[in-house]
Amino acid sequence: MVSRVIPVDTFDLVIFGGTGDLARRKILPGLFRRFLAGQMPPDARVVGAARAELDSASYRDLIAKSIAEFGGPEAKDEEGLAAFLTRLDYVAIDANGVNGWTKLANMMHSDVVRAFYFSVAPSLFGALAERLHQHGIANAESRIVVEKPFGRDLASAHALNETLAAHFNEGQIYRIDHYLGKETVQNLMAVRFGNVLFEPLWNNHFVDHIQITVAETVGVGGRGGYYDKSGAMRDMVQNHLMQLLCLIAMEPPSQFDANAVRDEKLKVIRALQPVEAHHIVRGQYDSTATEKSYREDAENPRSFTESFVAMKVQIANWRWAGVPFYLRTGKKMRARSSEIAVVFKDLGHSIFEGDISRHRNILSIRLQPNEGIDLQVTIKEPGPGGMRLIDVPLDMTFADALGDHAGEVSDAYERLIMDVIRGNQTLFMRGDEVEAAWKWVDPIIAGWEARNDVPKLYDMGSSGPDDALMLMHRDGRRWREIKG
């Protein structure tokens, strides 16, 4: 297999929050790998911008250490790393003041793509946008990258969109959700719309139900203060799980174009039915003899914030009428696993003896770990003794199928940043899409608050509260096992 590297235009990328955790762990190591892959033109440059009083040499030392820690096997390429570091500059800047802005303006090249990554708190977005224009740094061709959270409810999301729209048009705003940059997520579209085998089956005539699971083994230690103000619904469901739901459920767009894809995703969100109270379960991980509970991690002994959510969702359109979508996400779970499972209906009639309902075709899309896709099919168990049926997977694990090229799909940020430079918004959320998601989520959260809903405790290393199991059992179904 030959890897095809798509070139990009020369660019200046400014990372506000350039000394922060996200920049050091993801953004700059990802850019380093794109540099090694030949996707940074000779004059392309990356400028870190933050409050810390550093010079460019000190910043390069900081990033060299970060790449050594988070850059993967490629970090061993000392010659490549030295060459990449020459592309880095730094400016100490005051987002709410005047310091550093003139220096940053003088750093910018003319006639190149200018992109600005807002890896900072949303409260600084307005100040950054205003000063970029005030000092003539941003122009009509510039692009900004905005990290979540995109508000904490509909009102704040709308206000945030208004703030950005005061300085940039929608075509310049890239709201990043790294889940959409995962290779398997994009392969979901390829599987659906590139194969005659699946699309005819992708409806309520053949699909029994769909499960979307995002399970984490980590707790909230270290970020308990932030998480306790958001919870799993705001932190995961409103964005990550919502995006996966949209991609699995949307109608085929007229073309693989940013607005065409996002138009279809928006239709899915607007078709979501309100979730009834008995179709949703909240949970909170409990303590063990050696590990702290959620409330201890969050340093809030009376916290009602959820670290787990499971829900049954219905989409009110012709394609999916009657097909439940079961979503769940949680921390301190049995294994780290993100999976979409399309469970097809039973055969209308079986010629074989026994309970054929135990054997179902299931298409499983694994987002992490061990990215890949498998289709569970029923075959005869080898050997004499009659027709005994067993289920086996037709497995395409990327590491096996792509061989040496599997590493090229390891990090979503690499792809998404290059898409920003190319001006491709397909994998980024549009403002109306974000607001529509909050419009659906807000009543759920308001209902919890009105009922003084208390999350159910669950054991660490489990698959969540027992009530989540009952959510499926009431419908005669069961969750798939969470596997790492």
Tab-separated table of C-alpha atoms in Angstrom:
chain	number	residue	atom	x	y	z
A	1	MET	CA	0.000	0.000	0.000
A	2	VAL	CA	1.347	3.436	-0.927
A	3	SER	CA	0.431	6.342	1.331
A	4	ARG	CA	-0.702	9.388	-0.614
A	5	VAL	CA	0.217	12.691	1.071
A	6	ILE	CA	-2.032	15.553	0.033
A	7	PRO	CA	-0.059	18.817	0.039
A	8	VAL	CA	-1.296	21.952	1.781
A	9	ASP	CA	-0.662	25.629	1.161
A	10	THR	CA	1.996	27.519	3.102
A	11	PHE	CA	0.568	28.644	6.419
A	12	ASP	CA	1.117	30.511	9.656
A	13	LEU	CA	-0.586	28.683	12.536
A	14	VAL	CA	-0.845	30.570	15.823
A	15	ILE	CA	-1.729	28.451	18.867
A	16	PHE	CA	-3.202	30.564	21.654
A	17	GLY	CA	-2.595	28.544	24.811
A	18	GLY	CA	0.607	27.286	23.181
A	19	THR	CA	2.104	26.182	26.516
A	20	GLY	CA	-1.060	24.410	27.652
A	21	ASP	CA	-1.763	20.736	28.071
A	22	LEU	CA	-3.629	20.267	24.781
A	23	ALA	CA	-0.930	22.017	22.754
A	24	ARG	CA	1.864	19.959	24.327
A	25	ARG	CA	0.094	16.581	24.295
A	26	LYS	CA	-1.821	16.672	21.019
A	27	ILE	CA	-1.510	19.687	18.740
A	28	LEU	CA	2.265	20.049	18.444
A	29	PRO	CA	3.111	16.312	18.471
A	30	GLY	CA	0.482	15.935	15.736
A	31	LEU	CA	2.023	18.748	13.701
A	32	PHE	CA	5.424	17.134	14.139
A	33	ARG	CA	4.151	13.906	12.607
A	34	ARG	CA	2.615	15.832	9.701
A	35	PHE	CA	5.981	17.542	9.246
A	36	LEU	CA	7.723	14.161	9.009
A	37	ALA	CA	5.058	13.061	6.491
A	38	GLY	CA	5.959	15.986	4.233
A	39	GLN	CA	2.785	17.996	4.837
A	40	MET	CA	4.385	21.192	6.080
A	41	PRO	CA	5.607	23.367	3.181
A	42	PRO	CA	9.117	24.829	3.548
A	43	ASP	CA	7.897	28.253	4.694
A	44	ALA	CA	5.100	27.046	6.998
A	45	ARG	CA	5.449	28.191	10.579
A	46	VAL	CA	3.836	27.563	13.984
A	47	VAL	CA	3.718	30.303	16.617
A	48	GLY	CA	2.958	29.518	20.236
A	49	ALA	CA	1.215	32.331	22.117
A	50	ALA	CA	0.576	32.350	25.861
A	51	ARG	CA	1.032	34.435	28.998
A	52	ALA	CA	4.305	32.781	30.024
A	53	GLU	CA	7.365	34.999	29.573
A	54	LEU	CA	9.422	32.756	27.291
A	55	ASP	CA	11.608	33.415	24.293
A	56	SER	CA	11.453	31.258	21.156
A	57	ALA	CA	14.466	29.161	22.189
A	58	SER	CA	12.915	28.306	25.560
A	59	TYR	CA	9.632	27.455	23.861
A	60	ARG	CA	11.381	25.089	21.442
A	61	ASP	CA	13.017	23.342	24.405
A	62	LEU	CA	9.612	22.960	26.054
A	63	ILE	CA	8.036	21.495	22.930
A	64	ALA	CA	11.011	19.184	22.309
A	65	LYS	CA	10.390	17.641	25.733
A	66	SER	CA	6.666	17.362	25.010
A	67	ILE	CA	7.256	15.605	21.695
A	68	ALA	CA	9.733	13.240	23.350
A	69	GLU	CA	6.981	12.326	25.836
A	70	PHE	CA	3.884	12.355	23.630
A	71	GLY	CA	5.162	12.136	20.066
A	72	GLY	CA	5.210	8.354	19.771
A	73	PRO	CA	7.861	6.356	17.888
A	74	GLU	CA	8.487	9.267	15.512
A	75	ALA	CA	9.964	11.268	18.395
A	76	LYS	CA	13.126	9.172	18.051
A	77	ASP	CA	13.866	10.926	14.755
A	78	GLU	CA	16.322	13.454	16.210
A	79	GLU	CA	17.173	15.009	12.870
A	80	GLY	CA	13.509	15.426	11.966
A	81	LEU	CA	12.729	16.892	15.380
A	82	ALA	CA	15.553	19.413	15.098
A	83	ALA	CA	14.243	20.497	11.689
A	84	PHE	CA	10.665	20.794	12.975
A	85	LEU	CA	11.706	22.941	15.939
A	86	THR	CA	13.167	25.539	13.561
A	87	ARG	CA	9.576	26.129	12.379
A	88	LEU	CA	8.463	27.205	15.864
A	89	ASP	CA	8.312	30.716	17.250
A	90	TYR	CA	6.803	32.123	20.408
A	91	VAL	CA	5.244	35.345	21.627
A	92	ALA	CA	4.218	36.202	25.179
A	93	ILE	CA	0.777	37.743	24.824
A	94	ASP	CA	-2.002	39.227	26.938
A	95	ALA	CA	-5.385	38.165	25.571
A	96	ASN	CA	-7.183	40.981	27.396
A	97	GLY	CA	-4.488	43.639	27.028
A	98	VAL	CA	-2.019	45.148	24.570
A	99	ASN	CA	1.186	43.238	25.300
A	100	GLY	CA	2.510	41.045	22.515
A	101	TRP	CA	0.028	41.893	19.768
A	102	THR	CA	2.302	44.161	17.747
A	103	LYS	CA	5.060	41.549	17.906
A	104	LEU	CA	2.648	38.861	16.714
A	105	ALA	CA	1.474	41.067	13.844
A	106	ASN	CA	5.072	41.541	12.722
A	107	MET	CA	5.650	37.773	12.740
A	108	MET	CA	2.915	37.062	10.209
A	109	HIS	CA	3.821	36.321	6.605
A	110	SER	CA	1.811	37.875	3.814
A	111	ASP	CA	-0.048	35.834	1.179
A	112	VAL	CA	-0.225	32.659	3.286
A	113	VAL	CA	-3.051	30.867	5.066
A	114	ARG	CA	-3.416	32.295	8.556
A	115	ALA	CA	-5.005	29.980	11.116
A	116	PHE	CA	-5.536	30.662	14.809
A	117	TYR	CA	-6.120	27.836	17.277
A	118	PHE	CA	-8.056	29.020	20.362
A	119	SER	CA	-6.803	26.408	22.845
A	120	VAL	CA	-7.973	28.596	25.737
A	121	ALA	CA	-11.053	29.092	27.914
A	122	PRO	CA	-14.170	30.191	25.972
A	123	SER	CA	-14.276	33.367	28.052
A	124	LEU	CA	-11.207	34.549	26.073
A	125	PHE	CA	-12.613	33.876	22.599
A	126	GLY	CA	-14.161	37.310	22.214
A	127	ALA	CA	-11.042	39.167	23.349
A	128	LEU	CA	-8.798	37.146	21.034
A	129	ALA	CA	-11.100	37.624	18.038
A	130	GLU	CA	-11.360	41.364	18.650
A	131	ARG	CA	-7.611	41.905	18.975
A	132	LEU	CA	-6.785	39.790	15.928
A	133	HIS	CA	-8.828	42.219	13.848
A	134	GLN	CA	-7.832	45.330	15.780
A	135	HIS	CA	-4.152	44.700	15.013
A	136	GLY	CA	-4.734	43.631	11.416
A	137	ILE	CA	-3.564	40.066	12.071
A	138	ALA	CA	-6.727	38.326	10.852
A	139	ASN	CA	-8.178	38.898	7.421
A	140	ALA	CA	-11.094	37.636	5.337
A	141	GLU	CA	-9.202	34.419	4.519
A	142	SER	CA	-8.139	33.613	8.088
A	143	ARG	CA	-9.498	30.640	10.031
A	144	ILE	CA	-10.027	30.075	13.734
A	145	VAL	CA	-10.169	26.707	15.511
A	146	VAL	CA	-12.397	26.563	18.587
A	147	GLU	CA	-12.169	23.812	21.202
A	148	LYS	CA	-15.129	22.571	23.233
A	149	PRO	CA	-16.991	23.261	25.448
A	150	PHE	CA	-19.208	25.193	23.039
A	151	GLY	CA	-21.246	26.673	25.871
A	152	ARG	CA	-22.964	24.823	28.722
A	153	ASP	CA	-26.539	25.307	27.477
A	154	LEU	CA	-28.414	26.768	24.516
A	155	ALA	CA	-28.231	30.343	25.773
A	156	SER	CA	-24.462	30.323	26.343
A	157	ALA	CA	-23.812	28.467	23.064
A	158	HIS	CA	-25.845	31.066	21.188
A	159	ALA	CA	-23.952	33.876	22.920
A	160	LEU	CA	-20.636	32.248	22.043
A	161	ASN	CA	-21.668	31.897	18.402
A	162	GLU	CA	-22.703	35.553	18.366
A	163	THR	CA	-19.330	36.580	19.810
A	164	LEU	CA	-17.424	34.691	17.116
A	165	ALA	CA	-19.794	35.867	14.363
A	166	ALA	CA	-19.051	39.478	15.265
A	167	HIS	CA	-15.519	39.012	13.917
A	168	PHE	CA	-15.527	35.902	11.677
A	169	ASN	CA	-18.054	34.465	9.245
A	170	GLU	CA	-19.250	30.862	9.599
A	171	GLY	CA	-16.927	29.702	6.826
A	172	GLN	CA	-13.938	30.810	8.924
A	173	ILE	CA	-14.955	29.072	12.172
A	174	TYR	CA	-13.816	25.481	12.803
A	175	ARG	CA	-15.454	23.981	15.907
A	176	ILE	CA	-13.287	20.966	16.542
A	177	ASP	CA	-14.445	17.618	17.943
A	178	HIS	CA	-11.511	15.229	17.792
A	179	TYR	CA	-13.860	12.221	17.600
A	180	LEU	CA	-14.756	13.241	14.050
A	181	GLY	CA	-11.090	13.055	13.072
A	182	LYS	CA	-10.758	9.399	14.034
A	183	GLU	CA	-10.120	7.186	11.041
A	184	THR	CA	-12.842	4.742	12.022
A	185	VAL	CA	-15.453	7.485	12.296
A	186	GLN	CA	-14.710	8.581	8.748
A	187	ASN	CA	-14.694	4.961	7.645
A	188	LEU	CA	-18.240	4.795	8.953
A	189	MET	CA	-19.241	7.107	6.102
A	190	ALA	CA	-17.195	5.079	3.625
A	191	VAL	CA	-18.821	1.822	4.765
A	192	ARG	CA	-22.315	3.288	4.561
A	193	PHE	CA	-22.096	5.279	1.358
A	194	GLY	CA	-19.367	3.432	-0.532
A	195	ASN	CA	-20.704	-0.133	-0.401
A	196	VAL	CA	-23.843	-1.485	-1.999
A	197	LEU	CA	-23.901	-4.160	0.700
A	198	PHE	CA	-24.862	-1.925	3.634
A	199	GLU	CA	-26.860	1.118	2.585
A	200	PRO	CA	-29.949	-0.887	1.472
A	201	LEU	CA	-30.020	-2.476	4.957
A	202	TRP	CA	-29.531	0.799	6.856
A	203	ASN	CA	-33.138	1.333	7.963
A	204	ASN	CA	-35.932	0.118	10.211
A	205	HIS	CA	-36.755	-2.820	7.943
A	206	PHE	CA	-33.495	-4.574	8.787
A	207	VAL	CA	-31.958	-2.895	11.869
A	208	ASP	CA	-33.238	-3.952	15.284
A	209	HIS	CA	-31.342	-1.361	17.319
A	210	ILE	CA	-28.058	0.536	17.505
A	211	GLN	CA	-25.716	0.866	20.497
A	212	ILE	CA	-23.170	3.637	20.927
A	213	THR	CA	-20.738	3.195	23.833
A	214	VAL	CA	-17.900	5.442	24.955
A	215	ALA	CA	-16.375	3.965	28.130
A	216	GLU	CA	-13.347	5.275	30.014
A	217	THR	CA	-11.312	3.678	32.778
A	218	VAL	CA	-10.096	6.997	34.190
A	219	GLY	CA	-11.966	9.080	36.739
A	220	VAL	CA	-12.142	12.855	37.074
A	221	GLY	CA	-9.150	13.244	39.364
A	222	GLY	CA	-7.206	16.369	38.430
A	223	ARG	CA	-10.123	18.002	36.606
A	224	GLY	CA	-12.868	17.458	39.164
A	225	GLY	CA	-13.557	21.169	39.514
A	226	TYR	CA	-14.351	21.523	35.806
A	227	TYR	CA	-16.143	18.212	35.450
A	228	ASP	CA	-18.415	18.769	38.432
A	229	LYS	CA	-19.890	21.778	36.621
A	230	SER	CA	-20.514	19.801	33.442
A	231	GLY	CA	-20.986	16.076	33.966
A	232	ALA	CA	-21.193	13.313	31.396
A	233	MET	CA	-24.202	14.824	29.613
A	234	ARG	CA	-22.484	18.109	28.825
A	235	ASP	CA	-18.948	16.708	28.549
A	236	MET	CA	-19.683	13.705	26.313
A	237	VAL	CA	-23.287	13.240	25.183
A	238	GLN	CA	-23.960	16.726	23.803
A	239	ASN	CA	-20.927	16.602	21.526
A	240	HIS	CA	-19.059	13.295	21.043
A	241	LEU	CA	-21.981	10.867	21.240
A	242	MET	CA	-24.267	13.269	19.404
A	243	GLN	CA	-21.825	13.445	16.505
A	244	LEU	CA	-21.540	9.658	16.318
A	245	LEU	CA	-25.321	9.375	16.383
A	246	CYS	CA	-25.616	11.858	13.522
A	247	LEU	CA	-23.102	10.047	11.331
A	248	ILE	CA	-24.726	6.660	11.873
A	249	ALA	CA	-28.284	7.933	11.318
A	250	MET	CA	-28.045	10.700	8.709
A	251	GLU	CA	-29.388	10.465	5.179
A	252	PRO	CA	-26.885	10.208	2.309
A	253	PRO	CA	-25.756	13.748	1.457
A	254	SER	CA	-25.990	14.838	-2.164
A	255	GLN	CA	-22.181	15.001	-2.246
A	256	PHE	CA	-19.226	14.705	0.109
A	257	ASP	CA	-19.211	18.404	0.793
A	258	ALA	CA	-18.977	20.234	4.120
A	259	ASN	CA	-22.383	21.886	4.083
A	260	ALA	CA	-24.141	18.911	2.485
A	261	VAL	CA	-22.859	16.581	5.227
A	262	ARG	CA	-23.644	19.034	8.014
A	263	ASP	CA	-27.121	19.716	6.645
A	264	GLU	CA	-27.924	16.009	6.996
A	265	LYS	CA	-26.468	15.840	10.512
A	266	LEU	CA	-28.604	18.799	11.534
A	267	LYS	CA	-31.737	17.028	10.276
A	268	VAL	CA	-30.988	14.093	12.581
A	269	ILE	CA	-30.645	16.325	15.651
A	270	ARG	CA	-33.888	18.114	14.845
A	271	ALA	CA	-35.656	14.748	14.465
A	272	LEU	CA	-34.614	13.500	17.922
A	273	GLN	CA	-37.612	12.914	20.154
A	274	PRO	CA	-37.600	14.161	23.761
A	275	VAL	CA	-36.216	11.533	26.143
A	276	GLU	CA	-38.644	10.373	28.812
A	277	ALA	CA	-37.368	10.155	32.386
A	278	HIS	CA	-37.635	6.356	32.535
A	279	HIS	CA	-35.516	6.052	29.385
A	280	ILE	CA	-32.425	7.625	30.915
A	281	VAL	CA	-30.085	6.510	33.706
A	282	ARG	CA	-27.527	8.646	35.522
A	283	GLY	CA	-24.686	7.150	37.518
A	284	GLN	CA	-21.780	8.143	39.713
A	285	TYR	CA	-18.820	5.893	40.499
A	286	ASP	CA	-18.434	4.779	44.088
A	287	SER	CA	-15.294	4.388	46.160
A	288	THR	CA	-13.292	1.230	46.820
A	289	ALA	CA	-10.875	0.327	49.569
A	290	THR	CA	-8.036	1.872	47.534
A	291	GLU	CA	-9.655	4.433	45.206
A	292	LYS	CA	-11.677	7.575	45.738
A	293	SER	CA	-15.314	7.989	44.784
A	294	TYR	CA	-16.481	10.568	42.263
A	295	ARG	CA	-17.480	12.935	45.058
A	296	GLU	CA	-14.046	12.636	46.640
A	297	ASP	CA	-12.341	13.222	43.272
A	298	ALA	CA	-14.554	16.250	42.654
A	299	GLU	CA	-14.061	17.456	46.262
A	300	ASN	CA	-17.810	17.936	46.538
A	301	PRO	CA	-19.393	15.564	49.101
A	302	ARG	CA	-22.942	16.544	48.053
A	303	SER	CA	-22.438	16.435	44.293
A	304	PHE	CA	-25.309	15.217	42.112
A	305	THR	CA	-23.191	15.415	38.949
A	306	GLU	CA	-23.239	12.285	36.795
A	307	SER	CA	-20.109	10.429	35.671
A	308	PHE	CA	-22.265	7.962	33.702
A	309	VAL	CA	-25.251	8.328	31.388
A	310	ALA	CA	-27.253	5.692	29.517
A	311	MET	CA	-30.329	6.513	27.481
A	312	LYS	CA	-32.767	5.236	24.906
A	313	VAL	CA	-33.211	7.641	22.011
A	314	GLN	CA	-35.721	7.633	19.161
A	315	ILE	CA	-35.450	9.433	15.817
A	316	ALA	CA	-38.739	10.578	14.332
A	317	ASN	CA	-38.252	9.996	10.617
A	318	TRP	CA	-39.161	7.337	8.077
A	319	ARG	CA	-35.767	5.648	8.033
A	320	TRP	CA	-35.488	5.085	11.780
A	321	ALA	CA	-39.061	5.027	13.111
A	322	GLY	CA	-39.275	2.286	15.752
A	323	VAL	CA	-35.508	1.685	15.935
A	324	PRO	CA	-34.093	2.568	19.373
A	325	PHE	CA	-30.614	4.042	19.711
A	326	TYR	CA	-29.024	3.161	23.049
A	327	LEU	CA	-26.277	5.544	24.156
A	328	ARG	CA	-24.001	5.135	27.157
A	329	THR	CA	-20.845	6.770	28.393
A	330	GLY	CA	-19.081	6.655	31.723
A	331	LYS	CA	-15.886	6.949	33.691
A	332	LYS	CA	-14.159	4.287	35.794
A	333	MET	CA	-15.673	1.593	33.603
A	334	ARG	CA	-14.504	-1.960	33.002
A	335	ALA	CA	-12.366	-1.060	29.986
A	336	ARG	CA	-11.517	1.829	27.706
A	337	SER	CA	-13.713	1.298	24.698
A	338	SER	CA	-15.596	3.301	22.080
A	339	GLU	CA	-17.873	1.319	19.805
A	340	ILE	CA	-20.865	1.690	17.531
A	341	ALA	CA	-22.802	-1.560	17.100
A	342	VAL	CA	-25.500	-1.928	14.447
A	343	VAL	CA	-27.586	-4.935	15.513
A	344	PHE	CA	-29.627	-6.359	12.661
A	345	LYS	CA	-33.012	-8.046	13.070
A	346	ASP	CA	-33.613	-11.768	13.404
A	347	LEU	CA	-34.367	-13.877	10.376
A	348	GLY	CA	-38.062	-13.956	9.586
A	349	HIS	CA	-37.881	-17.745	9.331
A	350	SER	CA	-35.086	-20.182	10.125
A	351	ILE	CA	-34.608	-23.597	8.568
A	352	PHE	CA	-32.339	-24.646	11.441
A	353	GLU	CA	-33.298	-26.188	14.758
A	354	GLY	CA	-32.734	-24.290	17.958
A	355	ASP	CA	-33.029	-20.629	18.887
A	356	ILE	CA	-31.793	-18.698	15.871
A	357	SER	CA	-32.374	-15.415	17.764
A	358	ARG	CA	-29.141	-16.144	19.638
A	359	HIS	CA	-27.331	-15.617	16.343
A	360	ARG	CA	-27.489	-12.133	14.918
A	361	ASN	CA	-25.567	-10.166	12.358
A	362	ILE	CA	-23.861	-7.265	14.117
A	363	LEU	CA	-21.722	-4.614	12.455
A	364	SER	CA	-19.264	-3.281	15.026
A	365	ILE	CA	-17.246	-0.108	14.438
A	366	ARG	CA	-14.459	0.162	17.018
A	367	LEU	CA	-13.207	3.715	17.540
A	368	GLN	CA	-10.743	2.900	20.318
A	369	PRO	CA	-8.682	0.976	21.118
A	370	ASN	CA	-7.781	-1.428	18.295
A	371	GLU	CA	-9.524	0.685	15.670
A	372	GLY	CA	-11.358	-1.339	13.111
A	373	ILE	CA	-14.620	-2.785	11.833
A	374	ASP	CA	-16.021	-6.281	12.096
A	375	LEU	CA	-19.218	-7.960	10.943
A	376	GLN	CA	-20.549	-10.831	13.033
A	377	VAL	CA	-21.924	-13.574	10.832
A	378	THR	CA	-23.369	-17.010	11.570
A	379	ILE	CA	-21.668	-20.123	10.210
A	380	LYS	CA	-21.669	-23.863	10.859
A	381	GLU	CA	-19.310	-24.985	13.577
A	382	PRO	CA	-16.655	-27.222	11.970
A	383	GLY	CA	-16.811	-30.962	12.611
A	384	PRO	CA	-19.326	-33.800	12.544
A	385	GLY	CA	-22.439	-34.019	14.646
A	386	GLY	CA	-25.067	-32.053	12.815
A	387	MET	CA	-25.704	-28.403	11.996
A	388	ARG	CA	-24.375	-26.471	14.983
A	389	LEU	CA	-24.310	-22.705	14.458
A	390	ILE	CA	-21.670	-20.351	15.801
A	391	ASP	CA	-20.974	-16.637	15.355
A	392	VAL	CA	-17.646	-15.475	13.965
A	393	PRO	CA	-16.402	-11.985	13.026
A	394	LEU	CA	-15.278	-10.861	9.602
A	395	ASP	CA	-12.600	-8.663	11.126
A	396	MET	CA	-10.809	-5.651	9.696
A	397	THR	CA	-8.543	-4.444	12.457
A	398	PHE	CA	-6.633	-1.508	11.025
A	399	ALA	CA	-3.343	-2.615	12.536
A	400	ASP	CA	-3.645	-5.917	10.644
A	401	ALA	CA	-5.291	-4.711	7.443
A	402	LEU	CA	-3.080	-1.661	6.890
A	403	GLY	CA	0.209	-3.085	8.141
A	404	ASP	CA	2.948	-0.479	8.300
A	405	HIS	CA	0.456	2.260	7.469
A	406	ALA	CA	-1.737	1.661	10.537
A	407	GLY	CA	0.255	4.214	12.509
A	408	GLU	CA	-0.777	6.879	10.038
A	409	VAL	CA	-4.325	6.800	11.414
A	410	SER	CA	-3.389	7.088	15.076
A	411	ASP	CA	-4.203	10.702	15.902
A	412	ALA	CA	-7.281	12.673	14.944
A	413	TYR	CA	-5.757	16.096	15.583
A	414	GLU	CA	-3.266	15.668	12.748
A	415	ARG	CA	-6.001	15.258	10.168
A	416	LEU	CA	-8.240	17.964	11.562
A	417	ILE	CA	-5.510	20.596	11.687
A	418	MET	CA	-4.551	19.868	8.094
A	419	ASP	CA	-8.235	20.152	7.133
A	420	VAL	CA	-8.260	23.625	8.680
A	421	ILE	CA	-5.314	24.644	6.507
A	422	ARG	CA	-7.030	23.209	3.434
A	423	GLY	CA	-10.255	25.040	4.275
A	424	ASN	CA	-12.274	21.799	4.550
A	425	GLN	CA	-15.035	22.088	7.187
A	426	THR	CA	-16.640	18.671	6.624
A	427	LEU	CA	-15.443	17.234	9.947
A	428	PHE	CA	-16.209	20.354	11.984
A	429	MET	CA	-19.468	21.395	13.619
A	430	ARG	CA	-21.541	24.274	12.329
A	431	GLY	CA	-23.049	26.858	14.670
A	432	ASP	CA	-26.673	25.860	14.080
A	433	GLU	CA	-25.737	22.214	14.668
A	434	VAL	CA	-24.251	23.039	18.085
A	435	GLU	CA	-27.303	25.041	19.092
A	436	ALA	CA	-29.713	22.322	17.941
A	437	ALA	CA	-27.856	19.780	20.098
A	438	TRP	CA	-28.155	22.014	23.155
A	439	LYS	CA	-31.859	22.589	22.433
A	440	TRP	CA	-32.376	18.815	22.745
A	441	VAL	CA	-30.104	18.347	25.786
A	442	ASP	CA	-31.291	21.304	27.891
A	443	PRO	CA	-34.731	19.833	28.797
A	444	ILE	CA	-33.079	16.596	29.961
A	445	ILE	CA	-30.800	18.468	32.369
A	446	ALA	CA	-33.661	20.747	33.462
A	447	GLY	CA	-35.740	17.654	34.256
A	448	TRP	CA	-32.999	16.255	36.486
A	449	GLU	CA	-32.748	19.525	38.359
A	450	ALA	CA	-36.517	19.847	38.762
A	451	ARG	CA	-36.765	16.299	40.176
A	452	ASN	CA	-33.623	16.641	42.328
A	453	ASP	CA	-32.466	13.501	40.537
A	454	VAL	CA	-29.700	11.640	42.393
A	455	PRO	CA	-27.280	9.555	40.262
A	456	LYS	CA	-27.172	5.818	40.957
A	457	LEU	CA	-23.899	4.588	42.439
A	458	TYR	CA	-21.930	2.017	40.472
A	459	ASP	CA	-18.778	0.027	41.159
A	460	MET	CA	-15.515	0.987	39.533
A	461	GLY	CA	-14.520	-1.501	36.875
A	462	SER	CA	-18.137	-2.364	36.107
A	463	SER	CA	-20.355	-1.564	33.118
A	464	GLY	CA	-22.335	1.021	35.068
A	465	PRO	CA	-25.388	1.025	37.355
A	466	ASP	CA	-27.791	-1.916	37.350
A	467	ASP	CA	-30.532	0.448	36.204
A	468	ALA	CA	-28.674	0.813	32.904
A	469	LEU	CA	-28.917	-2.943	32.382
A	470	MET	CA	-32.648	-2.774	33.056
A	471	LEU	CA	-33.001	-0.026	30.450
A	472	MET	CA	-32.174	-2.670	27.855
A	473	HIS	CA	-33.725	-5.681	29.579
A	474	ARG	CA	-37.157	-4.037	29.585
A	475	ASP	CA	-36.959	-4.082	25.793
A	476	GLY	CA	-35.748	-7.679	25.629
A	477	ARG	CA	-32.242	-6.585	24.660
A	478	ARG	CA	-28.846	-6.440	26.331
A	479	TRP	CA	-25.780	-4.231	26.173
A	480	ARG	CA	-22.754	-5.515	24.381
A	481	GLU	CA	-19.855	-6.417	26.624
A	482	ILE	CA	-17.378	-3.600	27.148
A	483	LYS	CA	-14.012	-4.870	25.927
A	484	GLY	CA	-10.705	-3.056	25.836
